[in-house]
CSV table of C-alpha atoms and ligand atoms in Angstrom, one decimal:
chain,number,residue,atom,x,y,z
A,1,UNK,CA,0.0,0.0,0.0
A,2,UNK,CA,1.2,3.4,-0.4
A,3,UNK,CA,1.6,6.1,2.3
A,4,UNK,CA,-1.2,8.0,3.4
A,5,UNK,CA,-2.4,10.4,6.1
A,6,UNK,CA,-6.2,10.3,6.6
A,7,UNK,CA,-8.7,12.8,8.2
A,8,UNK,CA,-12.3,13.6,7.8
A,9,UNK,CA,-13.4,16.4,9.7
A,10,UNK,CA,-17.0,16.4,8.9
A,11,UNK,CA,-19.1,15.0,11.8
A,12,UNK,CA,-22.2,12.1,10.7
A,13,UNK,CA,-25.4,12.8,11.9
A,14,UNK,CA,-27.1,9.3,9.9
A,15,UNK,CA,-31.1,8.3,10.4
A,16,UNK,CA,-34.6,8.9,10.2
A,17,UNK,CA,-35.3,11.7,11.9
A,18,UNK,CA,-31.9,13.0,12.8
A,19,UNK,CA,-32.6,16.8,11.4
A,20,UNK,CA,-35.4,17.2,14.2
A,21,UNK,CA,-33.1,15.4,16.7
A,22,UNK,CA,-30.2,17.6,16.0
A,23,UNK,CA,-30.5,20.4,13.7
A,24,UNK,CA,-31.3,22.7,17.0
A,25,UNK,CA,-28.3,22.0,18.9
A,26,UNK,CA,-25.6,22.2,15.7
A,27,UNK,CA,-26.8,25.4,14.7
A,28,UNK,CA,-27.3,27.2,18.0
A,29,UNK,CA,-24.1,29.3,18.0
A,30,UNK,CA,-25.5,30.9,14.7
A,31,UNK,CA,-27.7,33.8,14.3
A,32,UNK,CA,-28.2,34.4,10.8
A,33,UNK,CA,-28.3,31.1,9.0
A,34,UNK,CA,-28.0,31.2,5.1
A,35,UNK,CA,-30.3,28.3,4.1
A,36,UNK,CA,-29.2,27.2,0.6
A,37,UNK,CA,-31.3,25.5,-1.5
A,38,UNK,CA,-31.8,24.2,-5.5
A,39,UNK,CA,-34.9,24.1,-7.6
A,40,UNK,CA,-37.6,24.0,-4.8
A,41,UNK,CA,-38.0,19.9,-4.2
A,42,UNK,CA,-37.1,21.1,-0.5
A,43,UNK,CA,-40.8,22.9,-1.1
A,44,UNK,CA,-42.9,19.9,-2.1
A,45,UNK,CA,-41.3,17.3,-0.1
A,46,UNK,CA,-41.4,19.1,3.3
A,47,UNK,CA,-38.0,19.0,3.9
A,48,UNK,CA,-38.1,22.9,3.7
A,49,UNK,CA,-40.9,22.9,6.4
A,50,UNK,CA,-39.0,20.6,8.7
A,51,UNK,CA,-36.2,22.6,9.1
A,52,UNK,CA,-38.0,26.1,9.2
A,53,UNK,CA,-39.9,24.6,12.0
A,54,UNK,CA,-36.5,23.9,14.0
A,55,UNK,CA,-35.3,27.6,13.3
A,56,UNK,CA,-38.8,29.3,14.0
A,57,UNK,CA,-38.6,27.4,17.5
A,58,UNK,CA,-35.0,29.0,18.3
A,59,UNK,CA,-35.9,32.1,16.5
A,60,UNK,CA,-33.2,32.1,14.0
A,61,UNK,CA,-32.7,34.2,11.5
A,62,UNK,CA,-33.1,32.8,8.1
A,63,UNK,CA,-32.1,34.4,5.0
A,64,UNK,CA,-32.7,32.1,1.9
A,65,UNK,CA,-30.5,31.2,-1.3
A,66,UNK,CA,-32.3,29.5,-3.4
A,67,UNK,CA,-32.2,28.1,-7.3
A,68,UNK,CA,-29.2,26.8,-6.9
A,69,UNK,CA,-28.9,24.3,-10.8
A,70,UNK,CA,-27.4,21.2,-11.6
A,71,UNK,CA,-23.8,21.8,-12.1
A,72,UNK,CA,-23.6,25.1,-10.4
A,73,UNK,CA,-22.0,27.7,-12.4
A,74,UNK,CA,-19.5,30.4,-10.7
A,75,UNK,CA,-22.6,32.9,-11.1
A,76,UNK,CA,-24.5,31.5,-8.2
A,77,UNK,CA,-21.5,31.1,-6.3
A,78,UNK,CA,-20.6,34.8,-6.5
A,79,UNK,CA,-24.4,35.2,-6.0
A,80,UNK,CA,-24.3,33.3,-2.5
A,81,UNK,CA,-21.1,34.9,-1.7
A,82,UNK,CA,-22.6,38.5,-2.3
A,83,UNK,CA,-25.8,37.5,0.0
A,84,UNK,CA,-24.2,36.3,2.5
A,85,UNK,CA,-21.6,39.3,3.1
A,86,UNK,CA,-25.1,41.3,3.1
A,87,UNK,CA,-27.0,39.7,5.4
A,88,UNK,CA,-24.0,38.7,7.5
A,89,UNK,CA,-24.7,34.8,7.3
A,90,UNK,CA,-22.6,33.2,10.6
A,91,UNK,CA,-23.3,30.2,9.1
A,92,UNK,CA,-24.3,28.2,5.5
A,93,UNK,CA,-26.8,25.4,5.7
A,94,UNK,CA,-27.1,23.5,2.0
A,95,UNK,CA,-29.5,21.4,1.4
A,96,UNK,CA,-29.6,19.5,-1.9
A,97,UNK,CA,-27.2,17.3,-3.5
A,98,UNK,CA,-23.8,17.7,-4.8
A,99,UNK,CA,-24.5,20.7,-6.7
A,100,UNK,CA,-26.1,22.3,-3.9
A,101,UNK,CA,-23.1,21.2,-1.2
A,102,UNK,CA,-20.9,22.4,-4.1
A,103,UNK,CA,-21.9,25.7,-4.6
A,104,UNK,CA,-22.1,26.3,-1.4
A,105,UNK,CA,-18.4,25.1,-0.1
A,106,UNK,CA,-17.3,27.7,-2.8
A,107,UNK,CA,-19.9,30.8,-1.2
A,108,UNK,CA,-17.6,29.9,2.3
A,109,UNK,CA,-14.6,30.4,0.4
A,110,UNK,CA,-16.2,33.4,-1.7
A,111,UNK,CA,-17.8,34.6,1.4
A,112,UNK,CA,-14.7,35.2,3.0
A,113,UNK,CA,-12.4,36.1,-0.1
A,114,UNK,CA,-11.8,39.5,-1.1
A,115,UNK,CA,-10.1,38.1,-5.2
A,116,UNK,CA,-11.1,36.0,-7.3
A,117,UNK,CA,-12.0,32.6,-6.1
A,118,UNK,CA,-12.1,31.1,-9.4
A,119,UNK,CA,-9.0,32.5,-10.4
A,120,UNK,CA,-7.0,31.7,-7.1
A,121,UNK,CA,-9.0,28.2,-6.2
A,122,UNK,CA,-10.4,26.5,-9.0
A,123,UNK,CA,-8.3,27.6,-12.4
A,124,UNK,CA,-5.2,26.4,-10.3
A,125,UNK,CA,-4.8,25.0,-7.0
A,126,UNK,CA,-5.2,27.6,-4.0
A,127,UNK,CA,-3.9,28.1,-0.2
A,128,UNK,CA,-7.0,28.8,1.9
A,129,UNK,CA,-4.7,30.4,5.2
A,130,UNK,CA,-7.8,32.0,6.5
A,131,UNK,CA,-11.2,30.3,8.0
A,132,UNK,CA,-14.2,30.2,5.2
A,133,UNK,CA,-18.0,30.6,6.3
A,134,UNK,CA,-19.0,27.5,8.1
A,135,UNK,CA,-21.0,25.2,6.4
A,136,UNK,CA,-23.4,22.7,7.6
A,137,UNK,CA,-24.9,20.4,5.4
A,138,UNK,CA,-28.8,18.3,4.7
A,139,UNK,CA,-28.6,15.6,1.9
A,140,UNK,CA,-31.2,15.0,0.2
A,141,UNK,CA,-30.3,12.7,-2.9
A,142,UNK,CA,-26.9,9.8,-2.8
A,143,UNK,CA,-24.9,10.0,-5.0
A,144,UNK,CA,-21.5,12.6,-5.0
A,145,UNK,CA,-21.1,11.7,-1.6
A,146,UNK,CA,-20.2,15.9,-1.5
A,147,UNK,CA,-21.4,15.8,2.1
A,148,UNK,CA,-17.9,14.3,3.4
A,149,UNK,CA,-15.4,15.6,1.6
A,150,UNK,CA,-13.7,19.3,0.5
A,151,UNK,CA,-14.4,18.7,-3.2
A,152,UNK,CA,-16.6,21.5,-5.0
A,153,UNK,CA,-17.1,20.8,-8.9
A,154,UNK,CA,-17.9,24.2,-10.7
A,155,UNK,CA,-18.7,25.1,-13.9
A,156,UNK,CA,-17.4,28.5,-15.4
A,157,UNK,CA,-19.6,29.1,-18.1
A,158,UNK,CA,-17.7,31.8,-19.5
A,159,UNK,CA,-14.7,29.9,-19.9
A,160,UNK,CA,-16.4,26.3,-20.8
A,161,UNK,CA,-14.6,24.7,-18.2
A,162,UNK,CA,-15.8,22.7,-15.6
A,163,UNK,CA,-13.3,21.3,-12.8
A,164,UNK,CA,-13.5,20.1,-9.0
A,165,UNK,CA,-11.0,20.7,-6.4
A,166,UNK,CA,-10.9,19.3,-3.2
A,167,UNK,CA,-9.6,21.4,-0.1
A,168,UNK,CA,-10.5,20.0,3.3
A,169,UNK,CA,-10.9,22.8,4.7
A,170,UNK,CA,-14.1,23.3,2.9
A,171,UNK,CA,-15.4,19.9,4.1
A,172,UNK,CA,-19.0,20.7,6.5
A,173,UNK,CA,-18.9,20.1,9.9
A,174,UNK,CA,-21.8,18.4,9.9
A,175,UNK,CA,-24.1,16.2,7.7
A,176,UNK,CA,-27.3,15.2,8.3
A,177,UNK,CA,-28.5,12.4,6.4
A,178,UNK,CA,-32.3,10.9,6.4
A,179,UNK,CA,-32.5,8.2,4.1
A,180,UNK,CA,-36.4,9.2,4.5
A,181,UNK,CA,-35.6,12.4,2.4
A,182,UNK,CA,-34.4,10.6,-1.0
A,183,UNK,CA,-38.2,8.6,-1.4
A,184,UNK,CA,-39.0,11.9,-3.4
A,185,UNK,CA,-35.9,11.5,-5.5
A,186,UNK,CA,-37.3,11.0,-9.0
A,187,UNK,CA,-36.0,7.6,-10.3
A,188,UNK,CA,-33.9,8.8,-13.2
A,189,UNK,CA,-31.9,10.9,-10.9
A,190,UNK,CA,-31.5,8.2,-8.3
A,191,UNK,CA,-30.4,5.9,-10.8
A,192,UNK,CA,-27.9,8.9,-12.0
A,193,UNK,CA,-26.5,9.7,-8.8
A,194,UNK,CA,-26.4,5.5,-8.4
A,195,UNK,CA,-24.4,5.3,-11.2
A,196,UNK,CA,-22.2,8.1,-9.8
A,197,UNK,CA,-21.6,6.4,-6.6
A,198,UNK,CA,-20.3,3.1,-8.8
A,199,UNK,CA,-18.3,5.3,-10.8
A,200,UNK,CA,-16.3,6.8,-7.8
A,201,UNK,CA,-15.5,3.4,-6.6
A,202,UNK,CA,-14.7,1.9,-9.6
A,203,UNK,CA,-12.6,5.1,-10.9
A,204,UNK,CA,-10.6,4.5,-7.6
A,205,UNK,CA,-10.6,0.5,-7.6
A,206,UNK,CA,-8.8,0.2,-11.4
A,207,UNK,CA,-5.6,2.0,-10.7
A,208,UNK,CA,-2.3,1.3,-9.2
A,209,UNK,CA,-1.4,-0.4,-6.7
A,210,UNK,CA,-2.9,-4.0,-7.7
A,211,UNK,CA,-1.4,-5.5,-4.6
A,212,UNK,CA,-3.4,-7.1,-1.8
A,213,UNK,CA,-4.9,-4.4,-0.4
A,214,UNK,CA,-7.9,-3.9,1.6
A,215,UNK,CA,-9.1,-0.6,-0.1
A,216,UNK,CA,-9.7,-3.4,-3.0
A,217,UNK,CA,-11.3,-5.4,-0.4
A,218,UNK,CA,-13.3,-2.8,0.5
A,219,UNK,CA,-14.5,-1.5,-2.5
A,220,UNK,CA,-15.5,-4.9,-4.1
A,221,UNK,CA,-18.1,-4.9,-1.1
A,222,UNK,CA,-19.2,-1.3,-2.2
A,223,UNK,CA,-19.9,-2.1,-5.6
A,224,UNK,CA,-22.3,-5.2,-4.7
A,225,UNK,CA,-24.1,-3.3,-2.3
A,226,UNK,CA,-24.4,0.1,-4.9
A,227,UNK,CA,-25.8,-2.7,-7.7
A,228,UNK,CA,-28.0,-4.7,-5.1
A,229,UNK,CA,-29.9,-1.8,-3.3
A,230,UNK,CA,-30.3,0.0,-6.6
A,231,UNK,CA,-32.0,-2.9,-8.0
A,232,UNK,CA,-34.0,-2.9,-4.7
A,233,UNK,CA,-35.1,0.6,-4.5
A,234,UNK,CA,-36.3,0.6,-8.4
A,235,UNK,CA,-38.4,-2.2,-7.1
A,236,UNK,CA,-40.0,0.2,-4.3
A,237,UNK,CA,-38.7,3.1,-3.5
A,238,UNK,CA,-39.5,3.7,0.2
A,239,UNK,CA,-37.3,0.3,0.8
A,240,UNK,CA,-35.7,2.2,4.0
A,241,UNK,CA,-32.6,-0.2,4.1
A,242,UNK,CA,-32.2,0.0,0.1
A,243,UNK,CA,-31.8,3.6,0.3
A,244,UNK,CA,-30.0,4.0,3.5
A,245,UNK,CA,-27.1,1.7,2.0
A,246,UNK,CA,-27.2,3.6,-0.9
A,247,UNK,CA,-26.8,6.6,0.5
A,248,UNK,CA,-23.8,5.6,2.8
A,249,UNK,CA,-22.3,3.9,0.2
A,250,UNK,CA,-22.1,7.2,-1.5
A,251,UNK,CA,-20.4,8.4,1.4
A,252,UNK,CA,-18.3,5.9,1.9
A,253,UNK,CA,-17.1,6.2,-1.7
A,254,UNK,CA,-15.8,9.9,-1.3
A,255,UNK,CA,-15.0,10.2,2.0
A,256,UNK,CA,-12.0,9.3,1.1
A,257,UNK,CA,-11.3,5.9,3.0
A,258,UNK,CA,-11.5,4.2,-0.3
A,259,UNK,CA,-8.6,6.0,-1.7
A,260,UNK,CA,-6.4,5.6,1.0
A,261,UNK,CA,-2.8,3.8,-0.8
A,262,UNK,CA,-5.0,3.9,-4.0
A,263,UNK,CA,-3.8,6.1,-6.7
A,264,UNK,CA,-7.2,7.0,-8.3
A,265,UNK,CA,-7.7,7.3,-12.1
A,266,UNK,CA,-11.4,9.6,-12.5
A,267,UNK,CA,-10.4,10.0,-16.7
A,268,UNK,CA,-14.0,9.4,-17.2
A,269,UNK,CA,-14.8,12.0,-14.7
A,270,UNK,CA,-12.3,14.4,-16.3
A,271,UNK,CA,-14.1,13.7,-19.5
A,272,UNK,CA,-17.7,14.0,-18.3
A,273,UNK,CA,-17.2,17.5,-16.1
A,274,UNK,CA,-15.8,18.5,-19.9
A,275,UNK,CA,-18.7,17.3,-21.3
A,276,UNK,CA,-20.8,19.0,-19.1
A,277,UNK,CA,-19.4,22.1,-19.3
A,278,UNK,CA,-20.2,22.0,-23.2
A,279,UNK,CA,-23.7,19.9,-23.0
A,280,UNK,CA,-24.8,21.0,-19.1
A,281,UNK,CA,-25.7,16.6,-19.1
A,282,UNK,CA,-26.4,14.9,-16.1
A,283,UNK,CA,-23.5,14.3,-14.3
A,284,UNK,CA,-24.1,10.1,-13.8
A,285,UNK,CA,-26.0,10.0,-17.3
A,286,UNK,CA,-23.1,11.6,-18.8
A,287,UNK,CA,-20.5,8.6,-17.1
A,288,UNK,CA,-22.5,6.0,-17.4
A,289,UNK,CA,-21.9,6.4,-21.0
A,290,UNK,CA,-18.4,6.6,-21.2
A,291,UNK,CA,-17.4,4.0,-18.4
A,292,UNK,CA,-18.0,0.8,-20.6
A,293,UNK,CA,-16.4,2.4,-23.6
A,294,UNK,CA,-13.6,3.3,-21.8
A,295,UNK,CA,-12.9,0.6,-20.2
A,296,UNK,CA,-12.2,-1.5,-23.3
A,297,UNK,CA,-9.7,1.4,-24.3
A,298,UNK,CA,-7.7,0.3,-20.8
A,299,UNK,CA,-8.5,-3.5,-19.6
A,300,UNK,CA,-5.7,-4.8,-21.7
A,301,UNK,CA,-2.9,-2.8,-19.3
A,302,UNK,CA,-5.0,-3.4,-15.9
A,303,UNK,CA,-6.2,-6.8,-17.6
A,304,UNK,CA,-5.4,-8.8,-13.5
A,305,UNK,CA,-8.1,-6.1,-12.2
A,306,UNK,CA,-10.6,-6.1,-14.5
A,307,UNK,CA,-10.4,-10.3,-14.0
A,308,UNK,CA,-11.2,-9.6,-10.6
A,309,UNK,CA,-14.0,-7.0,-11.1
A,310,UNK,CA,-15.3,-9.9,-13.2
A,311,UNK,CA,-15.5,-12.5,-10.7
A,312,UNK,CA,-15.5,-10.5,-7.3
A,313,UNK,CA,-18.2,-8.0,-8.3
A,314,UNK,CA,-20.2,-9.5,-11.7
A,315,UNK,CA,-19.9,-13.1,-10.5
A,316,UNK,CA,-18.8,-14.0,-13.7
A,317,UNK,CA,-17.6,-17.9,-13.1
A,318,UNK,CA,-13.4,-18.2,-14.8
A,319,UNK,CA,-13.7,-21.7,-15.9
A,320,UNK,CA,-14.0,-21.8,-19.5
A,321,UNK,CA,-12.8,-18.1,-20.1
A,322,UNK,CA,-9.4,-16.9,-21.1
A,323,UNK,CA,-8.3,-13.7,-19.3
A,324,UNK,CA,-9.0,-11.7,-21.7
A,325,UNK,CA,-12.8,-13.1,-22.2
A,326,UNK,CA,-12.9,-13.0,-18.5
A,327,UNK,CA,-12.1,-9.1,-18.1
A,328,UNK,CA,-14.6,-8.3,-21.4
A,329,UNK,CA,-17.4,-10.3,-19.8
A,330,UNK,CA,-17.1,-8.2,-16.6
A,331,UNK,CA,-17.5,-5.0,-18.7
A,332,UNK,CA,-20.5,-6.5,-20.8
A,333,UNK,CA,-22.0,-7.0,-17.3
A,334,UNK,CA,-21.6,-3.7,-16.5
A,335,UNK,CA,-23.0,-2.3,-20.0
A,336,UNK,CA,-25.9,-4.6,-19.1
A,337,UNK,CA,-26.8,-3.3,-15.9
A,338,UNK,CA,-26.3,0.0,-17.0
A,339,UNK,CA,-29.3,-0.8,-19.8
A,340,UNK,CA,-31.3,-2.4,-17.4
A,341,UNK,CA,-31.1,0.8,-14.9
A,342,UNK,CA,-32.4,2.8,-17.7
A,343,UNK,CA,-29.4,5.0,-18.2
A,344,UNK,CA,-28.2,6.6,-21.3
A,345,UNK,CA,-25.9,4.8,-23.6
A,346,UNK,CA,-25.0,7.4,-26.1
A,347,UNK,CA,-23.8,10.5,-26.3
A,348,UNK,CA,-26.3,12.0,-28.6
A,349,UNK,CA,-29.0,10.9,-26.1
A,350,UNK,CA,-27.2,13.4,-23.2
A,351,UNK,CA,-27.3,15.9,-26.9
A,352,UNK,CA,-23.8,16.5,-27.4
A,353,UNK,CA,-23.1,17.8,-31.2
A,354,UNK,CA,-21.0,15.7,-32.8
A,355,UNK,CA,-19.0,18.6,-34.5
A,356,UNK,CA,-17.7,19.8,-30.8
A,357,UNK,CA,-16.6,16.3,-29.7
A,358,UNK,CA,-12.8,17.1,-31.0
A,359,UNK,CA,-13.1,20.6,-29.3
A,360,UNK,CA,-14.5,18.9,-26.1
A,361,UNK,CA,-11.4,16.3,-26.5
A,362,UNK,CA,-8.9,18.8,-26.5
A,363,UNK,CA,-10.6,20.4,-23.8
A,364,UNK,CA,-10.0,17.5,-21.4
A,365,UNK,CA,-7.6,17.1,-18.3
A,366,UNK,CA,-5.3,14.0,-18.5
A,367,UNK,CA,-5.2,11.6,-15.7
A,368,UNK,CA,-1.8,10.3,-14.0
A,369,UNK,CA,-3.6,7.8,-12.7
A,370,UNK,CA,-5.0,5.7,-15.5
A,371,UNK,CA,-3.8,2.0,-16.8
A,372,UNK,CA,-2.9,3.5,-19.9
A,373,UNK,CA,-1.5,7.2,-20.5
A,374,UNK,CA,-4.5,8.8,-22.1
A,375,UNK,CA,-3.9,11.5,-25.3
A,376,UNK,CA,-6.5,13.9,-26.8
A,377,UNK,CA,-6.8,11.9,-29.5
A,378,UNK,CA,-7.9,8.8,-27.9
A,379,UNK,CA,-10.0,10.8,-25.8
A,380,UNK,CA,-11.7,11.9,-29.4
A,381,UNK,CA,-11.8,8.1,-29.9
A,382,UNK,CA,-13.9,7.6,-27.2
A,383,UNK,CA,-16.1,10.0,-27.6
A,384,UNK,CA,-16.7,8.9,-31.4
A,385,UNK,CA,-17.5,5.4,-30.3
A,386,UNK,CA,-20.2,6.3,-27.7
A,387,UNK,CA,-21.9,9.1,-30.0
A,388,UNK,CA,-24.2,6.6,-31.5
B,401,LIG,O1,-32.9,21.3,-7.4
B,401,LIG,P1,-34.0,20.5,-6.7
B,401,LIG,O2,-35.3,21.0,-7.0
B,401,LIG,O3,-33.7,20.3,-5.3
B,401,LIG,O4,-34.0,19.1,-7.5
B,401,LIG,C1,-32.8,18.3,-7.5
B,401,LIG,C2,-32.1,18.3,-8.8
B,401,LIG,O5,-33.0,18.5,-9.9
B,401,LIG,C3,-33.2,16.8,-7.4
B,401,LIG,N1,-33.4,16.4,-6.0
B,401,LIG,C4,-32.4,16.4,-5.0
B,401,LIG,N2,-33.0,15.9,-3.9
B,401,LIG,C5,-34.3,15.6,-4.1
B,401,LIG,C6,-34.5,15.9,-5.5
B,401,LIG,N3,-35.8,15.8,-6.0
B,401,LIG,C7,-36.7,15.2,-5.3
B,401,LIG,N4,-36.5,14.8,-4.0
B,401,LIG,C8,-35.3,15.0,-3.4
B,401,LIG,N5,-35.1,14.6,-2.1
B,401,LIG,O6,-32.1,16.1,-7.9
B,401,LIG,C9,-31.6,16.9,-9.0
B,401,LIG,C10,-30.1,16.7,-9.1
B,401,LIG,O7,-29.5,17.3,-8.0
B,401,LIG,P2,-27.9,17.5,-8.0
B,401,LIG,O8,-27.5,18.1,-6.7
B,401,LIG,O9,-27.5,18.3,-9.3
B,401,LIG,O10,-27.4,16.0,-8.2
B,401,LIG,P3,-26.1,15.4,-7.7
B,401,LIG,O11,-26.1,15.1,-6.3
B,401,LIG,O12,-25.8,14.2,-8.7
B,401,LIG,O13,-24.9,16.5,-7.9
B,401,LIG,C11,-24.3,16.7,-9.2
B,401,LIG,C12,-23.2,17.7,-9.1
B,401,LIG,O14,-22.1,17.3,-8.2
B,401,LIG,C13,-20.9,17.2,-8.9
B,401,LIG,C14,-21.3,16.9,-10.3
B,401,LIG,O15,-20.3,17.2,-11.3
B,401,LIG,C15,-22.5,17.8,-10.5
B,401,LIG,O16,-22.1,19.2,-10.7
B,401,LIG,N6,-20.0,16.3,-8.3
B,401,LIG,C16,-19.5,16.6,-7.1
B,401,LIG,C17,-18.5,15.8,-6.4
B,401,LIG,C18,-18.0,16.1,-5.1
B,401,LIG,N7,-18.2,17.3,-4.6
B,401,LIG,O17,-17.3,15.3,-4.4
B,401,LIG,C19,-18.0,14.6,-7.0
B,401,LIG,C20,-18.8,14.1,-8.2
B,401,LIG,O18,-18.0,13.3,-9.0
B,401,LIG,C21,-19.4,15.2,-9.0
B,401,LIG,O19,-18.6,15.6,-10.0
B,402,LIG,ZN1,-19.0,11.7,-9.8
């Protein structure tokens, strides 16, 4: 295993009912509480009125940031940023998905920033030597597992360029997380953000080193569980232990245990932010798409893994099979599943215009981490082969 240091700071708040049981007593130090939100679900699911109940009772002051749209854009967060300086927010509470936890981790940085966060944070790698807003977060859909970790993905639109970066000291001091709250989650999205979950494991599990390790271990476990409580919660979506697996698997996929002595590829996520800066796609519709293809650019250098994956994760029997029929039958498994989810399979579904694919390419960050050193061109390769 490589070397690692590990620490979380974000404190787990996990169960029915935990916002009522603690959402008082994590925010009482805070007068003026910036309650961030997206396109209203909050509204029609009563998660809004759950939590403004909490803060009428302790007669908080609520000042709301709302609209907050899938892939957030640098826009809203100098939006939040310039609302909370106004109202003099002591605290951020997001509650939403990733896009949601996203913007919001940049509004603490922003908040408290006198440049240009893009420019000093997210364009290049930043130093944040002062203490952003605090943040507190309420998930309400698994899947980026943004909830435990410093990462914020933002899209510039200006610019066309959409990149994460992960700082940990934007990570939330606290999540609360009601598996109750993802029933309302619509089931393309919850298939999406399921995809998403499998993606971070598996972007993590196929890379260096191959060695017996138990991050492997670990993750082999994670990707049964992601595939068999999926398939559960399609079948009824109020399956409480379904989507309370899924939702901590999300967690546990980007709270960075997994990646502990891992080296980490994410070339499919480099290629789908890209792709979703051009397109604005769903960010699980968009990989779901790419994984399969891409993996039979790279199973030939990682062939040992993606044996394993066949066997440990498909069930895929090896009598019979030579390796490489072996590592090809675990990626047909996972094109199959990701038929039977319902997920997109092409790129002209997510409407990408197949005259901007080389641009989109070229637009793409290479990862150190891959089997096999990626190039522009194969990139353009890829994208070809999954257009139609
Ligand atoms: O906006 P509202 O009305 O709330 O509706 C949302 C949105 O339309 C809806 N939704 C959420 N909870 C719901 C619900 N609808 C009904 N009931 C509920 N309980 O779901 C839709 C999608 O929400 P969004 O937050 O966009 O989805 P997701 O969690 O997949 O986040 C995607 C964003 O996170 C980034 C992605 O690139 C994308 O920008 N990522 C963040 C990562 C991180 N910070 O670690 C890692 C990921 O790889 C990813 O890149
Ligand atoms: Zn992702």
């Amino acid at each position: 295993m490589n070397n690692f240091i590990f620490q979380n700071s974000t404190k787990v708040y996990f169960g029915q009912g935990c916002v009522k049981e603690y959402l008082a007593c994590l925010t009482k130090h805070a007068h003026t509480i910036l309650l961030a939100y997206g396109g209203g679900s909050i509204k029609r699911n009563g998660v809004y009125d759950e939590i403004m109940d909490v803060f009428y009772s302790a007669g908080k002051q609520v000042v709301e940031f709302s609209g907050i749209m899938a892939n957030p854009t640098y826009a809203k967060v100098q939006e939040g940023a310039r609302l909370a300086r106004a109202c003099g927010a002591d605290m951020i509470l997001a509650v939403g998905g990733g896009s949601v936890m996203d913007c919001c981790k940049a509004v603490s940085l922003a908040a408290r920033y006198d440049g240009d966060v893009w420019d000093d944070f997210w364009a290049r790698p930043g130093v944040i030597d002062f203490e952003p807003l605090p943040l507190g977060v309420i998930v309400t859909v698994a899947g980026t597992g943004s909830e435990c970790n410093g990462g914020a993905v933002i899209t510039n639109e200006e610019k066309k360029i959409k990149t994460g970066r992960d700082y940990p000291a934007l990570n939330a001091r606290f999540a609360l997380m009601d598996p109750t709250y993802t029933y309302s989650v619509p089931q393309g999205q919850m298939v999406s953000g399921s995809f998403d979950i499998l993606s971070h494991i598996m972007e993590t599990y196929f890379s260096a080193p191959d060695e017996d390790n138990v991050s492997d271990d670990i993750m082999e476990a994670l990707m049964r569980s992601v595939i068999r409580n999926l398939r559960a919660a399609i079948q009824n979506p109020r399956d409480y232990t379904a989507r309370s697996n899924l939702m901590w698997d999300a967690t546990m996929a980007e709270n960075r245990l997994i990646k502990m002595g891992k080296q980490c590829d994410f070339e499919c996520h480099n290629m789908e932010h890209q792709l979703g800066a051009y397109t604005n796609c769903n960010h699980g519709c968009g990989l779901a798409v790419l994984h399969p293809v891409y993996y039979q650019h790279i199973y030939q250098e990682g062939l040992p893994k993606f044996m394993r994956f066949a066997q440990n994760v498909w069930g895929i029997p090896r009598e019979g099979r030579s390796d490489q029929e072996l590592a090809l039958a675990g990626i047909s498994a996972l094109a199959a599943f990701i038929r039977e989810i319902g997920l997109p399979t092409t790129l002209k579904e997510l409407g990408a215009d197949k005259a901007q694919l080389r641009q989109i390419a070229d637009s793409c960050g290479i990862s150190q981490g891959s089997y096999k050193k990626m190039t522009h061109d194969e990139i353009y390769k890829i994208f070809c082969e999954c257009y139609e």
